[in-house]
Coordinates of C-alpha atoms in Angstrom, one line a residue:
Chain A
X1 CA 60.3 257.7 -23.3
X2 CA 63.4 259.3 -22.4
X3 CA 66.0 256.8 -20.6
X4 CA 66.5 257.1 -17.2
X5 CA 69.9 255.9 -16.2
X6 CA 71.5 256.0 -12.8
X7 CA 74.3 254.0 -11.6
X8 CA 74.5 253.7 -7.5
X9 CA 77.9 252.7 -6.8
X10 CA 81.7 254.2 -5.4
X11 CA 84.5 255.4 -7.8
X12 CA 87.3 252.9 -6.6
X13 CA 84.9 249.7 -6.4
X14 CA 86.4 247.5 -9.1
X15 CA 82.8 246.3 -9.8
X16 CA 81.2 249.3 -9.9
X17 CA 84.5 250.0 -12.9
X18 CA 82.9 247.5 -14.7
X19 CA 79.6 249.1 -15.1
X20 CA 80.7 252.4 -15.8
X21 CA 83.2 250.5 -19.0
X22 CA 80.4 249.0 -20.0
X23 CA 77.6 251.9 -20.2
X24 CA 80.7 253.4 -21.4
X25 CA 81.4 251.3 -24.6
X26 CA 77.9 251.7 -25.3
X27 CA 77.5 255.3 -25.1
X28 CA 75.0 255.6 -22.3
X29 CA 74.3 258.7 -20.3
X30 CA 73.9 257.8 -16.7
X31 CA 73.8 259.6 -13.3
X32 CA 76.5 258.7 -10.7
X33 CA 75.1 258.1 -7.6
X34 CA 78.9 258.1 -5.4
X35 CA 77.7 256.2 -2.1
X36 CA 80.0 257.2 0.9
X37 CA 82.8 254.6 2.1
X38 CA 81.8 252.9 5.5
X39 CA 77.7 253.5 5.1
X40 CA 75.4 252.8 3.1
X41 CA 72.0 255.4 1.8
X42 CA 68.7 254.4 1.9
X43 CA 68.8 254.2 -2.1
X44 CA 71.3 251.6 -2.0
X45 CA 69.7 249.1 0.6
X46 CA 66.3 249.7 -1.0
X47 CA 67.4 248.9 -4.3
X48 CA 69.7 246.0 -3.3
X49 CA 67.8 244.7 -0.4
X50 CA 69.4 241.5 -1.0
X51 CA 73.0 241.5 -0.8
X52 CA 73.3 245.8 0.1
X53 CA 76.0 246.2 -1.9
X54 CA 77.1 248.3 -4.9
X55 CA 77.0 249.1 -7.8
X56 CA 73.1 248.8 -8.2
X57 CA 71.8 249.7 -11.7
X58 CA 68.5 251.7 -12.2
X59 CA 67.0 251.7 -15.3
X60 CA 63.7 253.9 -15.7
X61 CA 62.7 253.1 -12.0
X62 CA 63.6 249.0 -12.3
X63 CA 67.0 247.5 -10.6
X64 CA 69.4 245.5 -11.6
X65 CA 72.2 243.9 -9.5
X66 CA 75.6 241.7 -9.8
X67 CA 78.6 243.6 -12.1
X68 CA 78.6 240.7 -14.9
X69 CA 74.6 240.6 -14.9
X70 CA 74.4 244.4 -15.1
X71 CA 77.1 243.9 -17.9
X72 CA 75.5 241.4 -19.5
X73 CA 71.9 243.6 -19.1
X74 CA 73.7 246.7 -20.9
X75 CA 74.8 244.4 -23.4
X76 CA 71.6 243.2 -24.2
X77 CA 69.3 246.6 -24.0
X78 CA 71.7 248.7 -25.7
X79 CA 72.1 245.7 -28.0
X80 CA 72.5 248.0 -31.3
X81 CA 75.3 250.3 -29.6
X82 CA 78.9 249.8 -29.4
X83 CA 80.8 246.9 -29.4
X84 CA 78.8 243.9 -28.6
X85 CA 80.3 242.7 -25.4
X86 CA 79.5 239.0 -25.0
X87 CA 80.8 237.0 -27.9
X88 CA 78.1 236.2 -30.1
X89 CA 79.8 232.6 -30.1
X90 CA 78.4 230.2 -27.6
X91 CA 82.1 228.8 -26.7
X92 CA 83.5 231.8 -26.2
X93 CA 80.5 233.4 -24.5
X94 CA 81.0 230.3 -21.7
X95 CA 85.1 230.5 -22.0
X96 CA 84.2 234.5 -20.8
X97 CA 82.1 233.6 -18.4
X98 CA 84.2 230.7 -16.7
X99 CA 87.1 233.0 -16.6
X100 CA 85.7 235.4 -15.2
X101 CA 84.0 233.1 -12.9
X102 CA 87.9 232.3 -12.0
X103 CA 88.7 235.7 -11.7
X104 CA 85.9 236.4 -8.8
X105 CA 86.0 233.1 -7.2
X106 CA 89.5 232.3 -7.2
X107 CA 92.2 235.1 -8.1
X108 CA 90.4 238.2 -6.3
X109 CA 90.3 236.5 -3.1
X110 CA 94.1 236.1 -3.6
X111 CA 94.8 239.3 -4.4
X112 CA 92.5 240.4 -1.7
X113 CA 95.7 239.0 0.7
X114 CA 98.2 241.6 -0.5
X115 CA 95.8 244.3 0.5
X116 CA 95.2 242.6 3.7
X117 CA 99.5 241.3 4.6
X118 CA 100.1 243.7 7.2
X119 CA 103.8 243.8 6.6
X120 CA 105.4 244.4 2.9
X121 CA 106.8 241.0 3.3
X122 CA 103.4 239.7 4.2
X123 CA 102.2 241.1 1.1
X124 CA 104.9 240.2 -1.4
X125 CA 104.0 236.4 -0.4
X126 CA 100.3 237.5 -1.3
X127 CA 101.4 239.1 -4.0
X128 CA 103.3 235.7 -5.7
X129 CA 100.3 233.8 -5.1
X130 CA 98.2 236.1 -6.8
X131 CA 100.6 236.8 -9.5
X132 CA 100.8 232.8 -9.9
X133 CA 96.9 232.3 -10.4
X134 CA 96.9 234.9 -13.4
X135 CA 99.2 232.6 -15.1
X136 CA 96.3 230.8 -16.6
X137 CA 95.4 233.8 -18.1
X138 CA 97.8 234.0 -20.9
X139 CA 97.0 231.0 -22.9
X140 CA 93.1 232.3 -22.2
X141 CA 94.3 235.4 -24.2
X142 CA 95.8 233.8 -26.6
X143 CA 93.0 231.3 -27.5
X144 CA 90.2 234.0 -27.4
X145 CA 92.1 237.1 -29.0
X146 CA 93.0 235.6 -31.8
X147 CA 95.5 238.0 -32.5
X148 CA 93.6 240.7 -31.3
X149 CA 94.3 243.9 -28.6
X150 CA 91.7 242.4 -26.6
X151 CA 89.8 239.0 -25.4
X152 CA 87.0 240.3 -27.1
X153 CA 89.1 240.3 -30.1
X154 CA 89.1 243.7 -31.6
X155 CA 87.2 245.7 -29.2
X156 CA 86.8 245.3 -25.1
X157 CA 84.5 242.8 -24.4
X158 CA 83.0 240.5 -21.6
X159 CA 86.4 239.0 -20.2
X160 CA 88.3 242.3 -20.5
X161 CA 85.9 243.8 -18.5
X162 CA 85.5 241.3 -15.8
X163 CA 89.5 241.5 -15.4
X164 CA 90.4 244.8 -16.8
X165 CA 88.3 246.7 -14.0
X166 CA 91.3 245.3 -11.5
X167 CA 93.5 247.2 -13.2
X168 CA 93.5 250.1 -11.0
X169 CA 94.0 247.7 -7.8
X170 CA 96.6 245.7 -9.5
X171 CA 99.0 248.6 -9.8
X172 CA 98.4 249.8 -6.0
X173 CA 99.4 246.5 -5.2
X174 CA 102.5 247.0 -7.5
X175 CA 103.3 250.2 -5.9
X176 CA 102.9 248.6 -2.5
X177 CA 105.1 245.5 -3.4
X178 CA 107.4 246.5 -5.9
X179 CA 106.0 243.8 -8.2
X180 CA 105.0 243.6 -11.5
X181 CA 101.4 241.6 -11.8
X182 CA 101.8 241.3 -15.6
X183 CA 105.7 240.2 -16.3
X184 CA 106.4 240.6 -19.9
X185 CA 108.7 237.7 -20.1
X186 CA 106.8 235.3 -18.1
X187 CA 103.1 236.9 -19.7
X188 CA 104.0 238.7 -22.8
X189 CA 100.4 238.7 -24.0
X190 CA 98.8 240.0 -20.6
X191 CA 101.0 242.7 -20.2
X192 CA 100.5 244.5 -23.8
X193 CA 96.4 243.6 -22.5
X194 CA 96.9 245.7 -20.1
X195 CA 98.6 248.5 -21.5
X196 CA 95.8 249.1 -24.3
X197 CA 92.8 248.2 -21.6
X198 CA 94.3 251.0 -19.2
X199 CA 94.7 253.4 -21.9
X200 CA 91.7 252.6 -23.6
X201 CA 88.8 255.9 -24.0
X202 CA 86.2 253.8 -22.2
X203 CA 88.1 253.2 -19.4
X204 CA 90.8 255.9 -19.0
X205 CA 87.3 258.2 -18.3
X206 CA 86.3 256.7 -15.4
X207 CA 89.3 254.8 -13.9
X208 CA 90.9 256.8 -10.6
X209 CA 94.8 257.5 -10.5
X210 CA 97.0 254.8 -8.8
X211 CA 98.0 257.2 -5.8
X212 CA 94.2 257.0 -5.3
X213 CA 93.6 253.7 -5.1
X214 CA 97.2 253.3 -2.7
X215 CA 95.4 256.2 -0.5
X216 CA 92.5 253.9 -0.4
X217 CA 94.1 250.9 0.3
X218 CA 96.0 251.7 3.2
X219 CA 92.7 253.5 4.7
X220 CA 90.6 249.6 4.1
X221 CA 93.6 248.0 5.9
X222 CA 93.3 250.6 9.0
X223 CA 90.1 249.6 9.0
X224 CA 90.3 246.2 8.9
X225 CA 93.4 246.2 11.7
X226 CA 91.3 248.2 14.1
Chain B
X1 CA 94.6 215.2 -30.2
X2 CA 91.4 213.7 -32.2
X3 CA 88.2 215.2 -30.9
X4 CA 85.4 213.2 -30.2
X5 CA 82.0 214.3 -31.6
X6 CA 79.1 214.3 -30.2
X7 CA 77.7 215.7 -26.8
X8 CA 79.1 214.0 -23.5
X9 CA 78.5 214.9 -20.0
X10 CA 80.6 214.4 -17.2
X11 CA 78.3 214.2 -13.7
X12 CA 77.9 212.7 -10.9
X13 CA 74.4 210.8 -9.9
X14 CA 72.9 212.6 -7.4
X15 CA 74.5 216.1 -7.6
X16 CA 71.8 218.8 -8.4
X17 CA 74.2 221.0 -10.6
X18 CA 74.7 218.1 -12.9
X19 CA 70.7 217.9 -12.8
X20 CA 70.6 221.4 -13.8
X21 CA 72.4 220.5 -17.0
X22 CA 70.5 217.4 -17.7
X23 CA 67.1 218.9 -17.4
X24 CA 68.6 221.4 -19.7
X25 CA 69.8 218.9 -22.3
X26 CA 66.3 216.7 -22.2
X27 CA 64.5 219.8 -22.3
X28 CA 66.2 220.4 -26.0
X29 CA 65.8 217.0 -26.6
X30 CA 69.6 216.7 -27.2
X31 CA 71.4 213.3 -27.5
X32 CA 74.5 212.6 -25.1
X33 CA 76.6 210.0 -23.5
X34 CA 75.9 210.4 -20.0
X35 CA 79.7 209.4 -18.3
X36 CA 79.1 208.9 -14.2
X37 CA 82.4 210.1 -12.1
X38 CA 83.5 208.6 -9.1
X39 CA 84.1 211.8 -7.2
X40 CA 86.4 209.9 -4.1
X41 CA 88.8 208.6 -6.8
X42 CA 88.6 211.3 -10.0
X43 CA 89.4 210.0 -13.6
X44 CA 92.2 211.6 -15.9
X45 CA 89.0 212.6 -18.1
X46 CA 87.4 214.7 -15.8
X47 CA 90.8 216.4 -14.0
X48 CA 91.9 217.0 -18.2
X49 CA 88.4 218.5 -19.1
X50 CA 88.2 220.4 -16.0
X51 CA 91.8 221.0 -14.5
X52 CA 90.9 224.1 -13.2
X53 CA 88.2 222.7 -10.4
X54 CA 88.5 219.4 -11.0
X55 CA 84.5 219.2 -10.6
X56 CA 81.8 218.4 -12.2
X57 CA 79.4 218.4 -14.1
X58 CA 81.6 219.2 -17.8
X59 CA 80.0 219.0 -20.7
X60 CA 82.1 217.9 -23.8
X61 CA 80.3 219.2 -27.1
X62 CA 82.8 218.1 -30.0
X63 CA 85.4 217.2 -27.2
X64 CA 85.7 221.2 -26.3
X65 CA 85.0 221.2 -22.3
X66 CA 82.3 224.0 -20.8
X67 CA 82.4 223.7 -16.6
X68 CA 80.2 225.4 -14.1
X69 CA 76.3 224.3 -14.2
X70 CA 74.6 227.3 -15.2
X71 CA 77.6 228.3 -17.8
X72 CA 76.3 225.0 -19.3
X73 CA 73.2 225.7 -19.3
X74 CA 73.2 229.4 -21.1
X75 CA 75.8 227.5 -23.3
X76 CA 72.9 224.7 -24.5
X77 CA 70.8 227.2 -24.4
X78 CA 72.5 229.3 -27.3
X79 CA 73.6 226.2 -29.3
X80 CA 70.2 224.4 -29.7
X81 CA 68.2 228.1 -29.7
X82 CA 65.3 226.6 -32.1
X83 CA 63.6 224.6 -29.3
X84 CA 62.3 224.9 -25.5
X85 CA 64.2 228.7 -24.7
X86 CA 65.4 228.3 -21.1
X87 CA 66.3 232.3 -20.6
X88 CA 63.9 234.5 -21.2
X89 CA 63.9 237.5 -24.1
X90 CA 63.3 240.2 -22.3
X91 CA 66.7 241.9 -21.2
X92 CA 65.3 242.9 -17.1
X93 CA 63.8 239.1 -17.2
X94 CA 67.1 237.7 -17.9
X95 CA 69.2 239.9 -15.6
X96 CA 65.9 238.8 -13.3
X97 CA 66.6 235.2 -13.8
X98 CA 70.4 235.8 -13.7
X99 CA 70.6 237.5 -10.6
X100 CA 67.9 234.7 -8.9
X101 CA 70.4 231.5 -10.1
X102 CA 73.3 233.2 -8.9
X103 CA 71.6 233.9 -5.6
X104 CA 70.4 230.0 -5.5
X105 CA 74.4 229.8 -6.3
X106 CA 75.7 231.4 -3.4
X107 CA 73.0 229.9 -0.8
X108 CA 71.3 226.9 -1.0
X109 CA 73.6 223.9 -1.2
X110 CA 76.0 225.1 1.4
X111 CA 73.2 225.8 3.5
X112 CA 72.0 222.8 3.0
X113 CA 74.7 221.0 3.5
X114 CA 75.2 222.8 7.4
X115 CA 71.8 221.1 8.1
X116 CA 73.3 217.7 7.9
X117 CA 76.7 218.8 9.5
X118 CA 76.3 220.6 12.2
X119 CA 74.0 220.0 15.6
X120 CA 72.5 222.1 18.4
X121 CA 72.3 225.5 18.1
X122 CA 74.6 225.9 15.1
X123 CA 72.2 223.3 13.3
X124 CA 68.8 225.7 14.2
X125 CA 70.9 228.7 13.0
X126 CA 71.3 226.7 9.3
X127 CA 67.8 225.8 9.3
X128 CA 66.3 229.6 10.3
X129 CA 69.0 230.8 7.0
X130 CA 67.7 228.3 5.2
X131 CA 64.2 229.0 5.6
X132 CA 64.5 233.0 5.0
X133 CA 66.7 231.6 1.4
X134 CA 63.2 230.0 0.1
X135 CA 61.1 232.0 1.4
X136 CA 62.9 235.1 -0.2
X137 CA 62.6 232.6 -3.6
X138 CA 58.9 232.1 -2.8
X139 CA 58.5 235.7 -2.8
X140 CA 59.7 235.9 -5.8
X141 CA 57.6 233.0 -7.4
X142 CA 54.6 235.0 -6.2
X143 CA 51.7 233.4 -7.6
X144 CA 53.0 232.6 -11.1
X145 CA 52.9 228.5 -12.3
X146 CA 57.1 228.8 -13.1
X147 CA 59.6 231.5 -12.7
X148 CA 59.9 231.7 -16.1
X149 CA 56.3 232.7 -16.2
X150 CA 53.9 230.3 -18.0
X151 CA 56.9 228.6 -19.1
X152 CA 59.6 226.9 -17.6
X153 CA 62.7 228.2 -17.7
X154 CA 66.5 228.6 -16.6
X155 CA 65.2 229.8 -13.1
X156 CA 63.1 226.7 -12.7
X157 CA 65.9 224.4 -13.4
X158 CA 68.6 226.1 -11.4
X159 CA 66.4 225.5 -8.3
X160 CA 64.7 222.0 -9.0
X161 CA 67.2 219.8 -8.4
X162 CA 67.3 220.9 -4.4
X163 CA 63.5 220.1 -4.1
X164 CA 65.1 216.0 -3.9
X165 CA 67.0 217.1 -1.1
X166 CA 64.2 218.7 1.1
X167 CA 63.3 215.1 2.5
X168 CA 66.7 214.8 3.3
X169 CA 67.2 218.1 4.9
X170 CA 63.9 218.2 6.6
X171 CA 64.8 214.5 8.5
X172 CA 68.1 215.7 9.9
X173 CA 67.1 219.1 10.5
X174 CA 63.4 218.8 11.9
X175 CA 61.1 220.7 9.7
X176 CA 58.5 220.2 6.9
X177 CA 58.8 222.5 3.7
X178 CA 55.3 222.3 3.1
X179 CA 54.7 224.2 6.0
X180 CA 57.7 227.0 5.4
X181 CA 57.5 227.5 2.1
X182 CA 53.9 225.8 0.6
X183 CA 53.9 227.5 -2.6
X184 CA 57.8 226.4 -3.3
X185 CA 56.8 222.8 -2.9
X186 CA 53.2 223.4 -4.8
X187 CA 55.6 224.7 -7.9
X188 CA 58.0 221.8 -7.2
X189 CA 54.6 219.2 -7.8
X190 CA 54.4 221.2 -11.5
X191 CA 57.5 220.9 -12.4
X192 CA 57.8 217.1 -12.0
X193 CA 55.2 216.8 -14.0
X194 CA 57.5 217.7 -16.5
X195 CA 59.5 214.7 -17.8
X196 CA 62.5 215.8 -18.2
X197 CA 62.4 217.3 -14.3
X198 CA 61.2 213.6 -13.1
X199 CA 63.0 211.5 -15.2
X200 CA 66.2 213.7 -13.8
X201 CA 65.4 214.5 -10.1
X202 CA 66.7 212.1 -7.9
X203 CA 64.5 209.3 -5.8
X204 CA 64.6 211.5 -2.3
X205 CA 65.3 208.6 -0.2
X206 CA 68.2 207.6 -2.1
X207 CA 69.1 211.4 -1.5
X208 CA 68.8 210.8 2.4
X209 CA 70.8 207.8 2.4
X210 CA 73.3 209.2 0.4
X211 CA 73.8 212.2 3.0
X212 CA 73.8 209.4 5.8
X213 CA 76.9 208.1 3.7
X214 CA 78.6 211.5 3.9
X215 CA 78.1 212.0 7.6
X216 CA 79.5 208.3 8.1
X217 CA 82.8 209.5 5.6
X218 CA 82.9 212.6 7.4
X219 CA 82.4 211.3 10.5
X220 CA 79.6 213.4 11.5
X221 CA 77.6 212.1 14.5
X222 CA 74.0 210.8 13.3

């Protein structure tokens, strides 16, 4: 049967990133389904009736939901593709899984204050906190690497993803504060991540220039002051 | 730093997300040391194993740390792989049972924990939510005997350890489960007939007087 693959999600969503790196990495053929910003199709709330949110998976007819589970369901059906993406070790697979935990829980809310500061001081304050909570980061990488360009070791894997999809957000927030998210005195190891994760084929494909994501950015915090 | 060998866990009596991982563990039949945490006064073994959330449960396999309940539980679950799978094979049955314990996640306890906190109207809005939560999990129960299917699973597990609190829940709040959600407590009956789900789940009454002992320390009006 021929694989029916569609991907319902918008270009700039960081989640959505991570599904498109990781059908990527695997060499799936999907169809983009781009929602529109500020409402949301018929497709979308029937698929995710739950939570109505992107990006929303559909497989041959059946829907899957959640980034790191539709990550984690690419990994496992296209199992013979690519990279494998979760480490096959069971102490890494968790140490990718509670950092990326981290990421969503604790350090994305963070950064989420720069976007909101409504003055550039505002959000160079933000911006330290959120800078701050990467910190942990760099031993992470240095544990799980081993060596390696990525946390996956040698090719992109769970963690990169789960962090690497920010990317694109991290240097709008950059551009907006003048500060650099990945110092390369203070996180040597993060910083060279994020050079090869940016310029990597699986992601440089899908991932929208920074101006875009600035444009963006200042159009979610009109919203959000009006 | 010598590491100690062995499988120890790092939990606290009553909390279902430490159940999770014990049901998990009995389930494999693993040996552990079983270390209970005073969670008003936190010991330097827990804040070191887990500095990052300072919670528990951690599990300690060969003195390597592995926080969050259902990370622990996939992590047991790939260790001791020859015995009692909790995920299923199929890769839409695990992204099924994924996306169900994450929802369970994000819902139920703090839910749950509004129905012994608040009062009035903001108490009937917590008990409505909560409710829709299981019902929207009964739905998805249908008419099969687990989650998992025939056999019990990681979905099973994730939930169980809240069925202890429904007594609890249903005195403060002022309604009966069985007459919400019957088929939720009819799977609930079959999965304490599993020993390692009764021999975990906590005595519901000591549940209920537990949560009366929060209300008392948060000062939350009976």
């Amino acid at each position: 049967m021929a694989e029916e693959v569609k991907l319902i999600g918008l270009s700039m969503s960081m989640f959505v990133i991570r599904v498109k790196i990781a059908l990527n990495l695997k060499g799936v053929k999907y169809e983009n389904l781009e929602e529109t910003f500020g409402s949301k199709s018929e497709v979308l709330l029937k698929s995710n009736p739950i939570y109505k949110k992107i990006p929303v998976l559909i497989h041959n007819g059946k829907t899957i939901c959640e980034s790191m589970i539709i990550v984690q369901y690419v990994d496992d059906v296209w199992s013979g593709a690519g990279p494998s993406i979760v480490p096959s070790d069971p102490f890494d697979a968790a140490m990718a899984r509670f950092w990326s935990y981290y990421i969503d829980d604790k350090w994305f809310p963070a950064y989420g204050e720069v976007m909101k500061g409504q003055t550039r001081e505002a959000k160079i304050e933000a911006a330290k906190e959120a800078i701050a909570k990467l910190q942990p980061l760099e031993e992470v990488f240095q544990k799980q690497s081993k060596g390696k360009d990525f946390f996956g070791g040698d090719t992109i894997g769970y963690l990169d993803i789960a962090l690497g999809c920010y990317l694109g957000w991290i240097k709008a927030a950059e551009k907006l504060t003048g500060l650099e998210f990945f110092d390369k005195s203070e996180t040597p190891l993060l910083a060279a991540w994020a050079e090869c994760f940016y310029s990597n084929d699986a992601v440089k494909c899908i991932m929208p220039d920074v101006d875009e994501f600035v444009e963006f950015a200042i159009k979610i915090q009109a919203k959000l002051n009006a | 730093m010598a590491r100690e060998k062995g499988v120890v866990l790092l939990d606290f009596w009553v909390s279902p997300f430490g159940q999770r991982v014990r049901i998990a563990l009995a389930e494999k039949g693993v040996d552990y040391e079983y270390k209970e945490q005073d969670l008003f006064n936190k010991s330097e073994h827990l804040l070191k194993s887990n500095p990052v959330y300072k919670k528990i449960p951690v599990l300690l396999h060969d003195g390597k740390p592995i926080c969050e309940s259902l990370i622990i539980v996939q992590y047991i679950d790939e260790v001791w792989s020859d015995k009692a799978p909790l995920l299923p094979d199929e890769p839409l049955a695990r992204a099924n049972a994924r996306f169900w314990a994450d929802f369970i996640d994000k819902k139920v306890y703090e839910c749950g924990t509004r129905l012994w906190k608040l009062k009035g109207e903001e108490q009937e809005a917590a008990k409505k939510e909560f409710v829709e939560i299981f019902k929207l999990l009964q739905g998805e129960l249908g008419d099969r005997k687990f989650f998992g299917g025939e056999t019990f699973g990681f979905l099973d597990l994730a939930l169980v350890p809240f069925v202890a609190w429904f007594y609890a829940y249903e005195t403060f709040a002022k309604f009966s489960m069985d007459e919400e959600c019957p088929k939720i407590v009819a799977w609930a009956k079959r999965c304490m007939e599993r020993e390692s789900v009764s021999k975990t789940l906590s005595d519901p009454n000591k549940v209920y007087e537990f949560v009366l002992f929060l209300k008392e320390k948060f000062g939350v009006e009976y």
